PDB file of C-alpha atoms in Angstrom:
ATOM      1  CA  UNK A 748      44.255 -59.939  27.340  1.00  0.00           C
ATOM      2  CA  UNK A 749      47.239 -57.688  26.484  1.00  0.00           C
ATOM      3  CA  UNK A 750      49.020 -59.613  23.876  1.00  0.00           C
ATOM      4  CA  UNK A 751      52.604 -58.202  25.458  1.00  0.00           C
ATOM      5  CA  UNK A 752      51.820 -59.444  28.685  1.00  0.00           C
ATOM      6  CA  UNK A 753      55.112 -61.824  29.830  1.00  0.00           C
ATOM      7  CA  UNK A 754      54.854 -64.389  32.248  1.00  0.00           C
ATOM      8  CA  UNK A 755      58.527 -66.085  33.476  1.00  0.00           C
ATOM      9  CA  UNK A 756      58.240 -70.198  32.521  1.00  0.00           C
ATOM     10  CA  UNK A 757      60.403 -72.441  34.756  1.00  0.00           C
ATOM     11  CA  UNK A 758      61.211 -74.523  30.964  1.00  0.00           C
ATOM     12  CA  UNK A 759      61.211 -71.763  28.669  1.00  0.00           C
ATOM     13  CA  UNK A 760      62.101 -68.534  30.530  1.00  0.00           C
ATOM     14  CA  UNK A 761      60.324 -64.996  30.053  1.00  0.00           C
ATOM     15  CA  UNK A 762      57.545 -65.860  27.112  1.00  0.00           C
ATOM     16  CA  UNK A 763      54.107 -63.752  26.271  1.00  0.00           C
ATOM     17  CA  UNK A 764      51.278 -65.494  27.725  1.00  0.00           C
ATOM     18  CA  UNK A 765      48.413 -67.653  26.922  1.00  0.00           C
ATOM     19  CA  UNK A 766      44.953 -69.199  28.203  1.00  0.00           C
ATOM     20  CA  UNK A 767      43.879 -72.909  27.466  1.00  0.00           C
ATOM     21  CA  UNK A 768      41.048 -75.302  29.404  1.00  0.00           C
ATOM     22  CA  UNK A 769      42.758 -77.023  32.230  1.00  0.00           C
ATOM     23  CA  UNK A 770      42.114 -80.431  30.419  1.00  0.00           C
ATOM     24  CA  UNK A 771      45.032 -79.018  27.783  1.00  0.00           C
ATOM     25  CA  UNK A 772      47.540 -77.739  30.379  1.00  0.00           C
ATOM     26  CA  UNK A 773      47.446 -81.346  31.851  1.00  0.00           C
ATOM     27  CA  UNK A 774      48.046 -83.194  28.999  1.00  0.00           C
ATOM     28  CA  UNK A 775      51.365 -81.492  29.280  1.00  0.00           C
ATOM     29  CA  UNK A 776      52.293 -83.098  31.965  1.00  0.00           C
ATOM     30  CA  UNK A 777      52.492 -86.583  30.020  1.00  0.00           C
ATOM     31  CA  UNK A 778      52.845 -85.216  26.199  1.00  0.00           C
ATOM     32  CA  UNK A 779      48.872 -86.618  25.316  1.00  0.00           C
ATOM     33  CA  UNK A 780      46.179 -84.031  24.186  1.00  0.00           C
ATOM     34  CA  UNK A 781      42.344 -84.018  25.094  1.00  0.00           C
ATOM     35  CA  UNK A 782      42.527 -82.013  21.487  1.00  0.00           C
ATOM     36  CA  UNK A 783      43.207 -78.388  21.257  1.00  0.00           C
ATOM     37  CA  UNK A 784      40.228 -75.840  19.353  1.00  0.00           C
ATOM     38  CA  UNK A 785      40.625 -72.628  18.931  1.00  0.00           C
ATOM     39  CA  UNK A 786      38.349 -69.495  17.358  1.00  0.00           C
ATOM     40  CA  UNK A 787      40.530 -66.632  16.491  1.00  0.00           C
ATOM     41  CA  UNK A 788      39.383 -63.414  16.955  1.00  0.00           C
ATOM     42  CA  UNK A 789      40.922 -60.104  17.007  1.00  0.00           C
ATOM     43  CA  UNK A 790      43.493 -61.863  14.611  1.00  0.00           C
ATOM     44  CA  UNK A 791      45.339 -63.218  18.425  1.00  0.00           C
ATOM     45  CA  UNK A 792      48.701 -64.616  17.850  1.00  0.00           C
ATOM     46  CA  UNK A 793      47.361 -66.921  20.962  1.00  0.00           C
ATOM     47  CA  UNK A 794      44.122 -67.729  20.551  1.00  0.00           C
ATOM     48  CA  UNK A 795      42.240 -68.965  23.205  1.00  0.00           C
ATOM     49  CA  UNK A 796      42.381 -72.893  23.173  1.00  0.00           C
ATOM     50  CA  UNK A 797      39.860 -75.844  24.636  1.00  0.00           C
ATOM     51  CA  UNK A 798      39.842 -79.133  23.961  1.00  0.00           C
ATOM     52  CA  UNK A 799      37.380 -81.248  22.528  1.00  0.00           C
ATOM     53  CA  UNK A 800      35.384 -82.066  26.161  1.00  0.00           C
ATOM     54  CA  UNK A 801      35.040 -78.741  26.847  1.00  0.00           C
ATOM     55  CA  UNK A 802      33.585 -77.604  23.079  1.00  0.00           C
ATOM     56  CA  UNK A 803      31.376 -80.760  23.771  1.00  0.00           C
ATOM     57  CA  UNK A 804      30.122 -78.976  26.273  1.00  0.00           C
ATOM     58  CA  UNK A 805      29.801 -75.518  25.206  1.00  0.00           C
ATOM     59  CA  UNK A 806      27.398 -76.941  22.453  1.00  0.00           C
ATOM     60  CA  UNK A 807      25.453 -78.781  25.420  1.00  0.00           C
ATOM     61  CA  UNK A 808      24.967 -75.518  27.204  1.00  0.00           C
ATOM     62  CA  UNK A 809      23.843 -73.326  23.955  1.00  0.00           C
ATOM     63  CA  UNK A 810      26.997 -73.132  21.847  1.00  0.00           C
ATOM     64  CA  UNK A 811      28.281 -70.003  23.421  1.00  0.00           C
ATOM     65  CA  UNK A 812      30.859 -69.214  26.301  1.00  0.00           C
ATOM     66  CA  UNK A 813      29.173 -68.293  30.030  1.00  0.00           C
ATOM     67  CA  UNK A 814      30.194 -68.033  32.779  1.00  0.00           C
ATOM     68  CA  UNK A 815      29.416 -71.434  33.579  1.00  0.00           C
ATOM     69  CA  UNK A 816      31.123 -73.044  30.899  1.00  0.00           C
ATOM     70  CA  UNK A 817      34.191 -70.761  31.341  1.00  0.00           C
ATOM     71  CA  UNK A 818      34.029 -71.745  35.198  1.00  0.00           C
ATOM     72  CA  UNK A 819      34.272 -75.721  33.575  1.00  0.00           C
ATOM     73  CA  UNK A 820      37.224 -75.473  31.919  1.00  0.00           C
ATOM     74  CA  UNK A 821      39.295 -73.464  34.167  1.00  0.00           C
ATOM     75  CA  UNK A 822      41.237 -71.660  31.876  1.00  0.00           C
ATOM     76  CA  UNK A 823      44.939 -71.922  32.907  1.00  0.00           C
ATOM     77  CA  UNK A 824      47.996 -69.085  31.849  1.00  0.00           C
ATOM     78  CA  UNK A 825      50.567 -70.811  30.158  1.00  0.00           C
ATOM     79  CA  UNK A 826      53.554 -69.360  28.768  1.00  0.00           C
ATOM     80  CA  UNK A 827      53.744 -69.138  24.664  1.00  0.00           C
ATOM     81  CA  UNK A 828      56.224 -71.944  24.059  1.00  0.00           C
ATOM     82  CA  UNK A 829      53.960 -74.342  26.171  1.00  0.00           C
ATOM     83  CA  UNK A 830      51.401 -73.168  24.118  1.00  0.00           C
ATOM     84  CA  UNK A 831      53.156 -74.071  20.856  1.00  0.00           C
ATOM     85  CA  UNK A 832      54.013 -77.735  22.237  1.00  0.00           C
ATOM     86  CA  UNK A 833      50.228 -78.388  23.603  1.00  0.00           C
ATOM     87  CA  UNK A 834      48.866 -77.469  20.366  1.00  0.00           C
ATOM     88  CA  UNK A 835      51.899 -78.951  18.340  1.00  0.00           C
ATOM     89  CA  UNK A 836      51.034 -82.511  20.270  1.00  0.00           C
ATOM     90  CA  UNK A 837      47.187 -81.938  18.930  1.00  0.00           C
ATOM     91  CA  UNK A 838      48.275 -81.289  15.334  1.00  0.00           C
ATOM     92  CA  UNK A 839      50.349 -84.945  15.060  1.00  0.00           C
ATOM     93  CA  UNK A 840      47.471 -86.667  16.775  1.00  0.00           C
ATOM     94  CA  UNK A 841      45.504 -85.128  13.932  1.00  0.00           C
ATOM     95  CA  UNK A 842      43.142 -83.226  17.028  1.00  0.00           C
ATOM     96  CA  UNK A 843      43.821 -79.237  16.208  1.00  0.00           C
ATOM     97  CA  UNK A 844      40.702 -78.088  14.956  1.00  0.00           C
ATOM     98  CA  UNK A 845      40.447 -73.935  13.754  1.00  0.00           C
ATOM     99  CA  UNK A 846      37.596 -72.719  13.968  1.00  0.00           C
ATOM    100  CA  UNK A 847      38.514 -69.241  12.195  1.00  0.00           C
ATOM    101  CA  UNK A 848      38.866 -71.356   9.277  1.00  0.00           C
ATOM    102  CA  UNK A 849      35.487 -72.382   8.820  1.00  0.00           C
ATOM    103  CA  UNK A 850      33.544 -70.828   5.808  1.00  0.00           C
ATOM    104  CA  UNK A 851      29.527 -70.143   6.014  1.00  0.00           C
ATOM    105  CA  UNK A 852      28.774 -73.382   4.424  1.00  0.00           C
ATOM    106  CA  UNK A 853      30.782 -75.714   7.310  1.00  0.00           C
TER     107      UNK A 853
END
């Protein structure tokens, strides 16, 4: 993903872009979250985010991203602002969990 990469929002105009599970892109629609995870890497001001179903089932199938698991959450583009509010709506329900933040002994 090219971190410069724009994508035109019908609520909050020309924004970079960003990937979540489809499970976080449709809590949008009525301001809940299914929780929002991320793993940073490559320091990513957008991080890729999933929500607690879909980590559920990462672990189930291994505890690594395939193709299958990737084809499960259909990752959805979302502009950066919509971003901000899915994973804002996760923090105040106490459901934003960082994974980059983890130290060896977690």
């Amino acid at each position: 993903m090219n971190p410069d990469e724009t994508i035109d929002c019908g609520v909050h105009g020309r924004q970079r872009i960003s990937f979540v599970c489809t499970h976080i892109a449709h809590g949008l629609f009525d301001g809940t979250t299914p929780g929002f995870v991320v793993a940073p890497e490559d320091d990513h001001l957008l991080p890729l985010g999933w929500c607690d179903d879909c980590e559920a089932m990462v672990q189930e199938l291994g505890g690594d991203w395939n193709d299958e698991a990737t084809e499960r959450a259909e990752f959805k583009l979302l502009c950066a602002q919509c971003y901000v509010e899915a994973k804002g709506i996760a923090i105040s329900a106490n459901r934003f969990r960082n994974f980059g933040n983890r130290s060896a002994t977690d």
